[in-house]
Each structure stands twice: as structure tokens, then as C-alpha cells.
Coordinates of C-alpha atoms in Angstrom, one line a residue:
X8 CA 43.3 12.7 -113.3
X9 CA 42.0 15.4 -111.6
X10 CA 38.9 13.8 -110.0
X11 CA 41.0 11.0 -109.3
X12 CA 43.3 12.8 -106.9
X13 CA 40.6 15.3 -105.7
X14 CA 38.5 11.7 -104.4
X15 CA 41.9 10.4 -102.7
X16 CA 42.8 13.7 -101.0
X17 CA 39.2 13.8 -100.0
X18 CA 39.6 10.1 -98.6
X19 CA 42.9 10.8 -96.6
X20 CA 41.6 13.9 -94.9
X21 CA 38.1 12.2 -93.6
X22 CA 40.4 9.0 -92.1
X23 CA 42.7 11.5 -90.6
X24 CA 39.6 13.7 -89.3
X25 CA 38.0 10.8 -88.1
X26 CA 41.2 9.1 -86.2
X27 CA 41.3 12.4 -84.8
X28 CA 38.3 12.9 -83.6
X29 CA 38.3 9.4 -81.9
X30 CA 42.2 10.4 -80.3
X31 CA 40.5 13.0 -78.9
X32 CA 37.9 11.8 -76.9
X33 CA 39.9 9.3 -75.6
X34 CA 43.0 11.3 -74.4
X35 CA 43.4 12.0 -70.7
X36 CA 42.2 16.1 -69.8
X37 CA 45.7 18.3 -69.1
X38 CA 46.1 20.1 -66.4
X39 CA 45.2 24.1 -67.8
X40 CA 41.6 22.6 -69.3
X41 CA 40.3 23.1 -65.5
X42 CA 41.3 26.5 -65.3
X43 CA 40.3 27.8 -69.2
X44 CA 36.9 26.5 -68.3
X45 CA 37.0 28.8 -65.1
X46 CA 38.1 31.7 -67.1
X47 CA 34.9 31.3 -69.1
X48 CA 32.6 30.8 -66.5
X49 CA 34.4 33.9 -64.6
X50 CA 34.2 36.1 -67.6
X51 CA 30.7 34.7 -68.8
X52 CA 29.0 35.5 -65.4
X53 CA 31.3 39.1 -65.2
X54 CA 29.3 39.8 -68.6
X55 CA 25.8 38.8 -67.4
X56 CA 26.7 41.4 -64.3
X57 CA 27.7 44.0 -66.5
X58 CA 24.6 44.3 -68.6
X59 CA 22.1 43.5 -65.3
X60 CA 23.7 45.7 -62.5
X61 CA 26.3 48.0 -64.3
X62 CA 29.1 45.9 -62.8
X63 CA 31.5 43.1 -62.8
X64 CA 33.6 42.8 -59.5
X65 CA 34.7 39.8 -59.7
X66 CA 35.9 40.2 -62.8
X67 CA 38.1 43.2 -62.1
X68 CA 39.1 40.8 -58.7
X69 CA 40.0 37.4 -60.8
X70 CA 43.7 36.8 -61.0
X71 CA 43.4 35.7 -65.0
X72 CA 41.2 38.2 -65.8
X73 CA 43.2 39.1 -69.1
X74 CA 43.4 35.5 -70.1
X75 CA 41.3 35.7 -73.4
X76 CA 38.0 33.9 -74.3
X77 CA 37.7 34.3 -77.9
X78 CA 38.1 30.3 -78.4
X79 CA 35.2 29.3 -75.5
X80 CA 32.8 31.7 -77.4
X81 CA 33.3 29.4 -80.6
X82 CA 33.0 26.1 -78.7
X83 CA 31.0 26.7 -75.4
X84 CA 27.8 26.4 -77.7
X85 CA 29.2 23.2 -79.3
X86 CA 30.5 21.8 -75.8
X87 CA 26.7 21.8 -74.6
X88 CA 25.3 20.3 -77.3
X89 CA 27.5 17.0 -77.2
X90 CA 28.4 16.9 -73.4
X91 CA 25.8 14.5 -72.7
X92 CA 26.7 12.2 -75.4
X93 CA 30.5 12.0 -74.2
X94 CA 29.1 11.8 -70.3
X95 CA 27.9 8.8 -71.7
X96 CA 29.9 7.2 -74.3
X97 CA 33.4 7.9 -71.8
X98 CA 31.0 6.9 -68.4
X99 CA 32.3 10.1 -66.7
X100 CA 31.0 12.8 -64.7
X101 CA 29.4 15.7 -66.2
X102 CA 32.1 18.4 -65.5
X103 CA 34.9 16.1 -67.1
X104 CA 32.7 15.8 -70.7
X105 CA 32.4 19.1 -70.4
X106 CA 36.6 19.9 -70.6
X107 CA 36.5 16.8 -73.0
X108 CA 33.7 18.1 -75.3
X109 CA 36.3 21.0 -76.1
X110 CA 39.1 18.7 -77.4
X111 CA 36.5 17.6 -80.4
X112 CA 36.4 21.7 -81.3
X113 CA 40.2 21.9 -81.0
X114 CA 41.1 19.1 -82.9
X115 CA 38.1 20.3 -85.8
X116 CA 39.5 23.8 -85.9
X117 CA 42.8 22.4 -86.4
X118 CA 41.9 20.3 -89.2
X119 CA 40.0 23.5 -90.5
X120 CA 43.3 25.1 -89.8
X121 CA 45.0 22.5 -92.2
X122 CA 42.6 23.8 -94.7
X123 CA 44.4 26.8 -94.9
X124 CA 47.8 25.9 -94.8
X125 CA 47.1 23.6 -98.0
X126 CA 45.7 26.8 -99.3
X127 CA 48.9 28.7 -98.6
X128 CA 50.9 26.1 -100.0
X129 CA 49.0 26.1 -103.3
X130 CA 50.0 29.9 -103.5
X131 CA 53.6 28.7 -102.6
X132 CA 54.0 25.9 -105.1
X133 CA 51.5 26.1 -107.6
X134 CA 51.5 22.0 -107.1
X135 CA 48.4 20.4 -105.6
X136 CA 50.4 17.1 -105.2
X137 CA 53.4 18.7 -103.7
X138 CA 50.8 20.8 -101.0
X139 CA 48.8 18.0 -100.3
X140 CA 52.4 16.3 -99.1
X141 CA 53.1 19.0 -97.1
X142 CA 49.4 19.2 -95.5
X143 CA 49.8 15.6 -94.1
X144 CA 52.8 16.8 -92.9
X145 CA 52.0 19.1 -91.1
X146 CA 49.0 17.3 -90.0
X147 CA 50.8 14.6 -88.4
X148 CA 53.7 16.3 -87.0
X149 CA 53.1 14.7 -83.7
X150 CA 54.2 17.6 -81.8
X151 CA 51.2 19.3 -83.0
X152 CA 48.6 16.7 -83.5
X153 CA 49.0 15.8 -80.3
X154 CA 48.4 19.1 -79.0
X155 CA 45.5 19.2 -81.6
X156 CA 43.6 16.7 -79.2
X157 CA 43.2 18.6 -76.6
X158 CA 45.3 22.2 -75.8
X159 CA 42.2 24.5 -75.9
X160 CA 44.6 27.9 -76.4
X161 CA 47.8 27.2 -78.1
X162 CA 46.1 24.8 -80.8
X163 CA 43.2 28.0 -81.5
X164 CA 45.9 30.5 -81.2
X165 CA 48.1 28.4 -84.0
X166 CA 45.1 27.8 -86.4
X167 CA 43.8 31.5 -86.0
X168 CA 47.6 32.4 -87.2
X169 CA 47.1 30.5 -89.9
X170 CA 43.7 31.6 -91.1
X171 CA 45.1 35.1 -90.9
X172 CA 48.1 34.2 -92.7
X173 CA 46.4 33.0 -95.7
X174 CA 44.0 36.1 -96.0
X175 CA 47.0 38.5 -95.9
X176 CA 48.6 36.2 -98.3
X177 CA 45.3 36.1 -100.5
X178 CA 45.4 40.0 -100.3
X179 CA 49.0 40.4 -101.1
X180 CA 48.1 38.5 -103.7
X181 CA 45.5 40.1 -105.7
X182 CA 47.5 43.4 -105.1
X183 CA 50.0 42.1 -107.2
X184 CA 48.0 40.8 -110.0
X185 CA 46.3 44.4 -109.6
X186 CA 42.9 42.9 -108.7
X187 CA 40.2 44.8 -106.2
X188 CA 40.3 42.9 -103.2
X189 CA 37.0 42.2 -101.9
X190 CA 34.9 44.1 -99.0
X191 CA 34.1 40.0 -97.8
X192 CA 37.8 40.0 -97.5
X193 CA 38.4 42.6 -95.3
X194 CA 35.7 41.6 -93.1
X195 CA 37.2 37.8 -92.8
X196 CA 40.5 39.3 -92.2
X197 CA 39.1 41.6 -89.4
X198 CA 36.9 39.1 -87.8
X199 CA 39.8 36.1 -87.5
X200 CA 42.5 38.7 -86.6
X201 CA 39.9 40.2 -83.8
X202 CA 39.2 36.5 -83.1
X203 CA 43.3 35.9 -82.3
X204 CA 43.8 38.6 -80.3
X205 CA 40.9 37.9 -77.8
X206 CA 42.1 34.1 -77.6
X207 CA 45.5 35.3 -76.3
X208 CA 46.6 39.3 -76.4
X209 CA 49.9 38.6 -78.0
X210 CA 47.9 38.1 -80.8
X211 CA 48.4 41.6 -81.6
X212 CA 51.5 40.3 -83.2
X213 CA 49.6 39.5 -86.2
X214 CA 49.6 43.1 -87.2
X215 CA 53.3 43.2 -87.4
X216 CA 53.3 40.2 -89.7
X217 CA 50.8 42.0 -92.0
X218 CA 52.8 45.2 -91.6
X219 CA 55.7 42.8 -92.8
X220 CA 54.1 42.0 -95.9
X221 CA 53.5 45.2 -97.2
X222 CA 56.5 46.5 -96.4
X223 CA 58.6 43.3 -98.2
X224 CA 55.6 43.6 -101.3
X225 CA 56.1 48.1 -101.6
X226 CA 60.2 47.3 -101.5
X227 CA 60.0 44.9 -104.2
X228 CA 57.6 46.8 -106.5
X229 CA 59.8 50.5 -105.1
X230 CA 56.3 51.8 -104.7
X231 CA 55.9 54.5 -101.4
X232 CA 54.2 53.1 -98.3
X233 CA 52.1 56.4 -97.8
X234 CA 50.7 56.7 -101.3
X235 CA 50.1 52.6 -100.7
X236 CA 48.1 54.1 -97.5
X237 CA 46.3 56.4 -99.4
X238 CA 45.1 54.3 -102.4
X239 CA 43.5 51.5 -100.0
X240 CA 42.5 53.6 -97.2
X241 CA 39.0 52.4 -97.5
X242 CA 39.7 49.2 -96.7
X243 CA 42.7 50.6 -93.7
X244 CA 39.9 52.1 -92.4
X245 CA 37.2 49.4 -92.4
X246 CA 39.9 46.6 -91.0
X247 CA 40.6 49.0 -87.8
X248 CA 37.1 49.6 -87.0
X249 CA 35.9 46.1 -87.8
X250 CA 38.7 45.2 -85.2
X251 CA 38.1 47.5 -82.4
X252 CA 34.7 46.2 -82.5
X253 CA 35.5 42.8 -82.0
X254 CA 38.2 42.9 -79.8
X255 CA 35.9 45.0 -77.2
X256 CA 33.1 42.9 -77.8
X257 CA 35.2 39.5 -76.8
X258 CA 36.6 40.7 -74.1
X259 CA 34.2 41.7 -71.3
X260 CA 37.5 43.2 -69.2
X261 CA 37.9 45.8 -71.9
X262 CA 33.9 46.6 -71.5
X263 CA 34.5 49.3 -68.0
X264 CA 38.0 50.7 -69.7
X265 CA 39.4 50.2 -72.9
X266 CA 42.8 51.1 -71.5
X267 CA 43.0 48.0 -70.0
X268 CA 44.3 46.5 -73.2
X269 CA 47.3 48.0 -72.4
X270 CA 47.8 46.4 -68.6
X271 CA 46.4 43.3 -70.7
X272 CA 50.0 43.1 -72.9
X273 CA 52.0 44.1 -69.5
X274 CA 50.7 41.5 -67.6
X275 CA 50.6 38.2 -69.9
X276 CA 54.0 39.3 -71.0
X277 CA 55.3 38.5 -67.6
X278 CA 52.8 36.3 -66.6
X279 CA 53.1 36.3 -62.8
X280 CA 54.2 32.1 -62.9
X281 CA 58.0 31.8 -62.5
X282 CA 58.0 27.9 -63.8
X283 CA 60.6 26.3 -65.2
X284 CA 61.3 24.1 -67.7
X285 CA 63.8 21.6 -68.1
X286 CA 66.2 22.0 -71.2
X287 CA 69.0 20.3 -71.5
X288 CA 69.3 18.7 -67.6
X289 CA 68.9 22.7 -66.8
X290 CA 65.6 24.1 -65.1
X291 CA 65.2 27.1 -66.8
X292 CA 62.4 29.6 -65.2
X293 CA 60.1 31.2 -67.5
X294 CA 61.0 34.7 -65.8
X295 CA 64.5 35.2 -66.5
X296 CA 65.0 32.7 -69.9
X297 CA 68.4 32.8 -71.3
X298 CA 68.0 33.6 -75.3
X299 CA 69.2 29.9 -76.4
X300 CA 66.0 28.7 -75.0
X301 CA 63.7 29.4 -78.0
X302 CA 66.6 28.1 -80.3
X303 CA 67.8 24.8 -78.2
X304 CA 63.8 23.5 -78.1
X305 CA 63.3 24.7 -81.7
X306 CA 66.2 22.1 -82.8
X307 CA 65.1 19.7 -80.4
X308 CA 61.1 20.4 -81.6
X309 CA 61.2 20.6 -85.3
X310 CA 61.5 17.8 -87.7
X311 CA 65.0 16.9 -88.9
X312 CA 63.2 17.4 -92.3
X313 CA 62.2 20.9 -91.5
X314 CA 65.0 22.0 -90.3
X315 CA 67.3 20.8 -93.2
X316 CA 65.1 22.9 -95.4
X317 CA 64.9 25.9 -93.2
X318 CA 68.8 26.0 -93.7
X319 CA 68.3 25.0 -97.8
X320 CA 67.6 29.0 -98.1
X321 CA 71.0 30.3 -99.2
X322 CA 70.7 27.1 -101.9
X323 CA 67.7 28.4 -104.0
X324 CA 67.7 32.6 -102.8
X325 CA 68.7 32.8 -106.9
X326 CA 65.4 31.1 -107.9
X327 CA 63.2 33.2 -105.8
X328 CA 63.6 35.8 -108.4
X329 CA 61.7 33.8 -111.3
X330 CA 58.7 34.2 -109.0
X331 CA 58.2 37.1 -106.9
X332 CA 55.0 36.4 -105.3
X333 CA 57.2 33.4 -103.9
X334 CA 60.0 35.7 -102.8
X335 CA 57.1 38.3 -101.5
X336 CA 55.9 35.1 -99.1
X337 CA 59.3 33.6 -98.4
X338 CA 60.8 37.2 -97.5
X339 CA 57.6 38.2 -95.6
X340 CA 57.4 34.5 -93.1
X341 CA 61.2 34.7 -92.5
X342 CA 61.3 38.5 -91.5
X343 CA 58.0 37.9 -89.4
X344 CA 59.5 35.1 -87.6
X345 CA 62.7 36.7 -86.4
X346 CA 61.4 39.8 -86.1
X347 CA 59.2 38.1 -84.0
X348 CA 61.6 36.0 -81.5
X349 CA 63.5 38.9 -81.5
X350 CA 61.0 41.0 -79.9
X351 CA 60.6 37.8 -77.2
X352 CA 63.9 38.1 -76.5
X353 CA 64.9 41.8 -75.8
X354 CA 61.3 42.2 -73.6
X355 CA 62.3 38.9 -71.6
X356 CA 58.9 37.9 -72.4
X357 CA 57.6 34.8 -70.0
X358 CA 56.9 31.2 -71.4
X359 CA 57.3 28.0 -70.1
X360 CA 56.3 24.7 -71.3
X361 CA 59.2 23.9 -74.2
X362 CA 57.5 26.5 -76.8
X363 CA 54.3 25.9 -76.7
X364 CA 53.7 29.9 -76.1
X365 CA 55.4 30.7 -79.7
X366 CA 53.7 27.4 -81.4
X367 CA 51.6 29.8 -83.6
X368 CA 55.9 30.3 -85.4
X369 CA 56.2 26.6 -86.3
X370 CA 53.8 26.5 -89.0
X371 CA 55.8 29.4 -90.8
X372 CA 58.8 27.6 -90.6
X373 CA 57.2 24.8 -92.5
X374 CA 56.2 26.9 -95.0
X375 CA 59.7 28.5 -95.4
X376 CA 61.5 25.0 -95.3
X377 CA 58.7 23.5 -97.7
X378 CA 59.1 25.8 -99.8
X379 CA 63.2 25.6 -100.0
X380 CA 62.7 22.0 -100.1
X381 CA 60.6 22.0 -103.3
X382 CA 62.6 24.7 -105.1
X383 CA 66.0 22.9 -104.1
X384 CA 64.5 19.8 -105.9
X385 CA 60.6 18.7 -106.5
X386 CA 61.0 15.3 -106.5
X387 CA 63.5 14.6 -104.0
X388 CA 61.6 16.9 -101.4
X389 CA 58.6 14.5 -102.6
X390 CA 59.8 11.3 -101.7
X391 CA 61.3 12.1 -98.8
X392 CA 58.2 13.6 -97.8
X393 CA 56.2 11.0 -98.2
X394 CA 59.0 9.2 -96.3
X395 CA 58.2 11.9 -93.5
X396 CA 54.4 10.8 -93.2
X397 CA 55.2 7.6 -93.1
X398 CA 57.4 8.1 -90.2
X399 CA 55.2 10.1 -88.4
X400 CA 52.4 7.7 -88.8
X401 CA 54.7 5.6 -86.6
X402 CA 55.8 7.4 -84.0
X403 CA 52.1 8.5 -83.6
X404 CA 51.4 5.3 -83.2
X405 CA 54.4 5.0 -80.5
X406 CA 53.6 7.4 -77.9
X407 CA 49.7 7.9 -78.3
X408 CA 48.9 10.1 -76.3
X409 CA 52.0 11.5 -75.6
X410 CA 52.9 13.0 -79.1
X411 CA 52.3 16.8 -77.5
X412 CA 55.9 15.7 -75.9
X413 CA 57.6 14.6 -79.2
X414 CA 61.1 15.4 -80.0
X415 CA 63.2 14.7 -82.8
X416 CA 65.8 12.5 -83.3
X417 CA 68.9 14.5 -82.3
X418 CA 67.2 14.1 -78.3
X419 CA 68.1 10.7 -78.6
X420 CA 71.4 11.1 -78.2
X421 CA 70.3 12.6 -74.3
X422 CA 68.9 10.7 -71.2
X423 CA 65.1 12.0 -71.8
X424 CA 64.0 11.4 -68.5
X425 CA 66.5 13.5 -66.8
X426 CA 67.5 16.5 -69.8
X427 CA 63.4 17.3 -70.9
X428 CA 60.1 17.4 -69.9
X429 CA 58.2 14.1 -70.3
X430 CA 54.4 15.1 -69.2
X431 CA 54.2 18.6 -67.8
X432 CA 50.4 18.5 -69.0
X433 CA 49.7 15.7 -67.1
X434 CA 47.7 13.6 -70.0
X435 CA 48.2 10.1 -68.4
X436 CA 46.2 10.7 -65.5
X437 CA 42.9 8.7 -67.6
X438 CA 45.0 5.7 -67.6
X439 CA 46.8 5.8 -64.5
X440 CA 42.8 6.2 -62.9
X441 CA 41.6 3.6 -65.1
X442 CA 44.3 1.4 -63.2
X443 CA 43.1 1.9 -59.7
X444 CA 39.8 0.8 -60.9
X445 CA 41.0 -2.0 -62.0
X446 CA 42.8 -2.8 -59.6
X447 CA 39.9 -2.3 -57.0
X448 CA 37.8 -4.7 -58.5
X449 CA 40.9 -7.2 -59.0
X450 CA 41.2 -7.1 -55.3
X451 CA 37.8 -6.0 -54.6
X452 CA 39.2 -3.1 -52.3
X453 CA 36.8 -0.5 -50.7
X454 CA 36.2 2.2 -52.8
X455 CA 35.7 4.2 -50.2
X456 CA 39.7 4.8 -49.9
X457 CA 41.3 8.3 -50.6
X458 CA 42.9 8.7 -53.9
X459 CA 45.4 11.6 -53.9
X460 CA 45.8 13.1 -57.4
X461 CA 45.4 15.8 -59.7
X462 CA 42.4 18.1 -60.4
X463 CA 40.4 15.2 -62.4
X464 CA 40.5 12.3 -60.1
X465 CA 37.1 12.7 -59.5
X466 CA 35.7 13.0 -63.0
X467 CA 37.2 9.3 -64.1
X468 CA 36.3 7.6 -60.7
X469 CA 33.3 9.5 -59.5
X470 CA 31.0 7.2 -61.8
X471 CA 32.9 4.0 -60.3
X472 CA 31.9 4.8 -57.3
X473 CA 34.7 6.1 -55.6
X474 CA 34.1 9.1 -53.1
X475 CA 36.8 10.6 -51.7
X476 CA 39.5 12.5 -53.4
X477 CA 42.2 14.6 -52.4
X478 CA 45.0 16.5 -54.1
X479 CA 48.7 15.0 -54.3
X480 CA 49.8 17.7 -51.7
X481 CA 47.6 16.3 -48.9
X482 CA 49.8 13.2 -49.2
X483 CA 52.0 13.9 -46.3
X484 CA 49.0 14.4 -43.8
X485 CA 47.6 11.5 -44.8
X486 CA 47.1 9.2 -42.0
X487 CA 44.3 6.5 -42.8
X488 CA 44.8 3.7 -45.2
X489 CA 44.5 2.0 -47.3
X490 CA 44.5 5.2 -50.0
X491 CA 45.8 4.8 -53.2
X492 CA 48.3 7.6 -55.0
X493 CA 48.7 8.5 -58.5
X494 CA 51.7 10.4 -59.2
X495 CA 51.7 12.8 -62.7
X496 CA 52.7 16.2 -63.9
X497 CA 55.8 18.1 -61.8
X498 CA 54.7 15.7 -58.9
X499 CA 56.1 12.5 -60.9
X500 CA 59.9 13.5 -59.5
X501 CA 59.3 13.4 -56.2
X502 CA 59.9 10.4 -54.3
X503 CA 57.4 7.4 -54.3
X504 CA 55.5 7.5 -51.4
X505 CA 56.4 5.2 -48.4
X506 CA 55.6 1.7 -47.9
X507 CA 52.9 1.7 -50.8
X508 CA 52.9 -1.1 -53.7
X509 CA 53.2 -0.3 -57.7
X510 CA 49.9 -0.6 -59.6
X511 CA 51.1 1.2 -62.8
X512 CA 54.4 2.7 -64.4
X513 CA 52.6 4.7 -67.3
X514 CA 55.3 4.8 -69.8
X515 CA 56.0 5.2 -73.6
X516 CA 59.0 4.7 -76.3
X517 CA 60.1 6.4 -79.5
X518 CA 60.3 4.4 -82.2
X519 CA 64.3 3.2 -83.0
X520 CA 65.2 4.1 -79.9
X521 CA 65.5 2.2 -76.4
X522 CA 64.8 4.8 -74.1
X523 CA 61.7 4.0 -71.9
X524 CA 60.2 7.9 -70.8
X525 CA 58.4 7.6 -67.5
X526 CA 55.2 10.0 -67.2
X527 CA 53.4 9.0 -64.3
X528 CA 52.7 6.0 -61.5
X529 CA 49.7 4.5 -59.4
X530 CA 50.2 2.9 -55.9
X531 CA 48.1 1.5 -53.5
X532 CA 49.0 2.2 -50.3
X533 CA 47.8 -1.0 -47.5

């Protein structure tokens, strides 16, 4: 029986990773890829500097300079190895299968990522079959897997969170069964911790959660935090060097004055971008957020599923108490995760974007409401999880590649267009460009007309000949036609411009419902 589910879960997760990895390629390149790239090249050039003439000026001059670079040094190496193969295969310029190359390594860490979280839950539930349900849950949550396709921060930031989680929760662990835990450990621990932090500085946070832990775990057991200290200070002290290292080795800002970690927090904290986000018909500026935003797109975010079982705690708090590495994890996620929104709150910290800045919290919700679920009732939670999949393998289906957008049912009940954001990464720009091609060979129109766009107008057309390209903005000075206009992002509520014929309405459709979400438009302008 055994083999027999180990060569179906095997099955399921190479379809999935496959599927993914083709969903990837062929999604449209958001509108931060440009600009993570630039970081990269900044900082990579900054470092060469550093070691050849003692310096790094324009480094210390770039606006993102504390914007971290722990994910590019995982995939740059991977990206030039396969850029020429998706140049190719896609038939676009070389810097756009350069951004693209990255969505495979974002989309194969997050399946890695998965790894874990199955691992987590096989801690939680002691029930392969229950963990493997919740794995493809998780998996095909569409808010995340479509992020997974091509969100080269949030998506590393999440899985790193993960990986870390599961190595405190492997240490906790062996603590309580009184078992040596492992110098490899420590290093692993260290190494994905350091790894988080240099991907994005709030990282950092991770330490609280660990801190978390052993404070739920020495409560439980009434043991004293400072003898606790004292016993494992060995491995205390091999952690906090392993991560200094790290940390100053990935981030080349840090190399002239490690004090600038600290203007690092200060500045991505209130990240100098005052955009607002549209919740609930209300633009709400990432600046000065009012506290009900984390909790209004958190209701709106999560699975109706998930949240039932977040709110099944006070149902099953008794049974936690027959296991109490179970109430050590279950105590440990909740406290981390309001401890952690909390802190958001009171320090006004910036984010934009619905939540994809606090992502990295959704996957210990699941594990809190997956957990409540299965200890509320095993077989219930399983068959409506597997009615969950299902689902989700239908609304993926729906709005590919628009899943990064999803919302659950309760938004329904709104006008989408005008209460949320539809596309504020600007993902249909590949097929709204793949119309204007089309239609200049329908009508065989010079392709040496303007197309006014985003950032990548030139990567899909370059190779179809076209030659000029201009941003949206330069639309109003535009005096020469014919041109043709594509209209995405923040740009897709502004008016349509004037006298200028549809091409496209890029659109998409939740499953039972009859809402049509508009995310973008091409016109050719005669």
C-alpha cells in the first residue's frame, strides 16, 4: 500500500511540476521583474568595484540599494544557462528570456518549497494521506501559484519562510524527544535564515518566530529560558556567526559599513512609494494604511476553507493536549502570526499590492486551519479537501494567468472591477502584444508605427519586427499616426485614447460567477 501511494504522490507532483513549469514560460513578465534584474546588475557591478578599486559609488548612489539579492545569486547562474533556449522557444529578445528564465527558478523553488510544507504537515498530522491533501492544496491555491510563475521576491521570500519553518520545527522536535540535534542542522538553519534575510530585510522576522518557539516549547515543559541558553549555547553560538557571515556576504551594501543594516530596516519599512491599493472601492496608500487593511484582504484572499478552519480553533483547543508537539506548533504559528501583523500595524509599516508584502503569513495560516480541520474531524476535512483541489483546478483553469489576482467567493458579492485590483502587475501585456501583431499582419500595417506601452513592448515585438516603442505616458504628445496603444497596469483606468479602434479587451471570469474583470486593452490608432 505503501509503494502504491508513494508512486501516485510521485505521479501528481511531476504533472503539477511540469504544468508549472510550462505556465511559467508562457505568462506575460510583471512590471517589478525589470527593476529586480537592475538591482542585480547594480549590486553585481557595485561588488566587482569593491574588490577591483576599493569602492562602489554607485551603489551607495542607487535608490534601491537595500533591496536584497539573495534570490538572483541562486538563479542568475541558472538564468544564463537556459536564456538562450527560451530566446528561442518564446521568439523574443534576449533581455525578455532573461526576466523569463527567472520565472522557471521561482516556480522550482516553490515546488521545492511545497516539499517542506508536506514535511511540516507530516509533523502536524502524522497522516501522509491527510498531508499530501493539504500539499495540493496549498499547491494550487491560485493566489499563490500564480504568483509561483513569475513574482521573483515575494514567491522566494514565502518558500525561504517555509524552509526555515520546518528546520525550527525539526529542531523543536528533537528537543522534545531529547535527541542531539545535528551540527548539519544548524548549518541548514543558518544558511536558509541568512538566505531570507538578504532576499528582503524584514526577513529578520524569522528570528522572532524561532524565538516564538522556544519560548511556547520552555512554558510548556516550565523549564528556564537561560539554563535552555546555556545547555545549547554551542549551537546559539554557531547559528549567530553562521548568520552574520552570510548576511554580509549577500549583501554587497553591508560590505563598506555593517551599520547599514540598520538604515536597511528604516528604509524598506517605509519604502519611499506612497501607492495605493484599492480595497473595498477605497484607494488606500501604502503610507498611512488603516489596520483593517491586512484583515479585509486576508478575508477576501484566503480560501473559504481556510478560513473556516482558522476559526475551528476554540473547537479542538481540548485535543491539543493529547499531543503536545501539536500544541507546541499550533501555539508557536498562531503567536508568530499575530505577533507579527501586530508589529505591522503599530510601526505603520508600508505595503501595497493587496498582501503580497506579508505573503510569507499565508502558509502558516494553512497550517493552523489544516491542522484544526483534521482534528475537528479527519474525514470530513478530507473530502472536502479534496473537494478544494478540485475546485481550484478549475478556477486555475478560469483565469490563467490571472490567478496571482484571485479572490474568494465572498468578493462576489462586490463589483470587482470598481472595489479591487484586477492587474496591478501588469501580466496581460504578452497577449495584448501578441494582438497587435496579429493584427498587423491581418491588415498588413507598417510596422514601423509607435506602440505606446509598458516596459516590455519591445521584448515581444522587437523580433516581429517592430521598431519603435514608447512608454504609455508619451501618449498625449503623440502626434504621428497611425501608432497603436496597449493599455495595462494602473494605466488601464484612464480613458481610452481618442479616436483609436479596439483590437483587444484582455479579460477573464471566475468560475460561477458572471462578472467579466477587465485587465488591459489594445487600439490602433489610424
Amino acid at each position: 500500500m505503501s509503494k502504491k501511494f508513494n508512486l501516485f504522490s510521485i505521479s501528481l507532483l511531476t504533472i503539477y511540476f511540469l504544468i508549472g513549469i510550462f505556465l511559467s514560460l508562457n505568462t506575460g513578465i510583471s512590471h517589478d521583474e525589470h527593476h529586480e534584474q537592475l538591482n542585480w546588475e547594480v549590486n553585481f557591478n557595485s561588488a566587482k568595484d569593491f574588490f577591483l578599486l576599493g569602492g562602489y559609488e554607485d551603489l551607495l548612489n542607487y535608490k534601491d540599494k537595500y533591496h536584497g539579492i539573495g534570490f538572483n545569486i541562486l538563479s542568475q547562474p541558472f538564468q544564463s544557462l537556459i536564456k538562450d533556449l527560451i530566446r528561442i522557444y518564446l521568439d523574443i529578445n534576449e533581455y525578455g528570456s532573461i526576466l523569463i528564465s527567472k520565472h522557471i527558478i521561482v516556480f522550482i523553488l516553490f515546488f521545492i518549497s511545497g516539499l517542506f510544507f508536506y514535511s511540516i504537515c507530516k509533523i502536524f498530522f502524522n497522516d501522509k494521506k491527510f498531508a499530501l491533501i493539504s500539499l495540493f492544496i496549498f499547491y494550487l491555491y491560485p493566489y499563490l501559484f500564480g504568483h509561483s510563475h513569475f513574482n521573483p521576491k515575494d514567491i522566494p521570500f514565502l518558500s525561504f519562510w517555509i524552509i526555515c519553518t520546518y528546520f525550527i520545527c525539526r529542531i523543536i522536535q528533537k528537543i522534545i524527544y531529547e535527541k542531539k540535534i545535528p551540527l548539519k542542522m544548524v548549518f541548514f538553519i543558518s544558511l536558509s535564515t541568512s538566505i531570507l534575510i538578504s532576499i528582503r530585510i524584514v526577513g529578520l522576522l524569522i528570528l522572532l518566530q524561532y524565538l516564538i518557539f522556544i519560548i511556547v516549547y520552555l512554558e510548556n515543559k516550565n523549564k528556564n529560558f537561560l539554563e535552555f541558553i546555556n545547555s545549547n549555547k554551542k549551537n546559539f553560538f554557531l547559528f549567530f556567526i553562521l548568520i552574520i557571515f552570510f548576511v554580509y556576504l549577500m549583501n554587497p551594501i553591508f560590505w563598506h559599513n555593517p551599520q547599514e543594516i540598520l538604515n536597511s530596516v528604516k528604509w524598506m519599512s517605509k519604502y519611499q512609494q506612497d501607492i495605493c491599493t484599492v480595497t473595498l472601492g477605497d484607494c488606500m496608500k501604502s503610507l498611512n494604511l488603516p489596520s483593517s487593511y491586512y484583515f479585509i484582504w486576508l478575508f477576501f484572499k484566503l480560501p473559504i476553507f481556510i478560513i473556516l478552519g482558522f476559526l475551528a480553533f476554540p473547537f479542538i483547543e481540548k485535543k491539543l493536549s493529547n499531543n503536545f508537539l501539536n500544541k507546541i506548533f499550533v501555539y508557536s504559528f498562531s503567536i508568530s502570526l499575530f505577533s507579527i501583523l501586530i508589529l505591522f500595524i503599530i510601526f505603520n509599516v508600508s505595503i501595497y499590492d493587496e498582501i503580497r508584502h506579508v505573503m510569507f503569513l499565508i502558509p502558516l495560516i494553512f497550517l493552523i486551519s489544516l491542522n484544526n480541520l483534521y482534528l475537528l474531524n479527519k474525514k470530513i476535512s478530507s473530502y472536502f479537501g479534496m473537494f478544494v483541489i478540485i475546485f481550484f483546478i478549475f478556477e486555475n483553469f478560469s483565469i490563467n494567468p490571472y490567478q496571482y489576482t484571485w479572490m474568494n467567493s465572498f468578493s462576489k458579492f462586490y463589483n470587482i472591477n470598481k472595489n479591487f485590483e484586477v492587474d496591478y502587475w501588469g501580466l496581460s501585456n504578452k497577449n495584448l502584444y501578441n494582438s497587435i501583431n496579429l493584427h498587423s499582419i491581418k491588415f498588413k500595417s507598417n510596422k514601423q508605427n509607435c506602440v505606446y506601452g509598458d516596459l516590455y513592448s519591445k521584448v515581444f515585438l522587437e523580433n516581429k519586427n517592430f521598431t519603435c516603442f514608447k512608454q504609455y505616458s508619451q501618449l498625449d504628445s503623440a502626434k504621428d499616426r497611425p501608432f497603436y496603444v496597449v493599455k495595462n497596469l494602473r494605466n488601464f483606468k484612464r480613458s481610452d485614447p481618442k479616436n483609436c479602434s479596439l483590437i483587444k479587451m484582455e479579460t477573464y471570469k471566475y468560475s460561477l460567477s458572471n462578472q467579466i474583470i477587465n485587465v488591459g486593452s489594445a487600439w490602433y490608432c489610424d
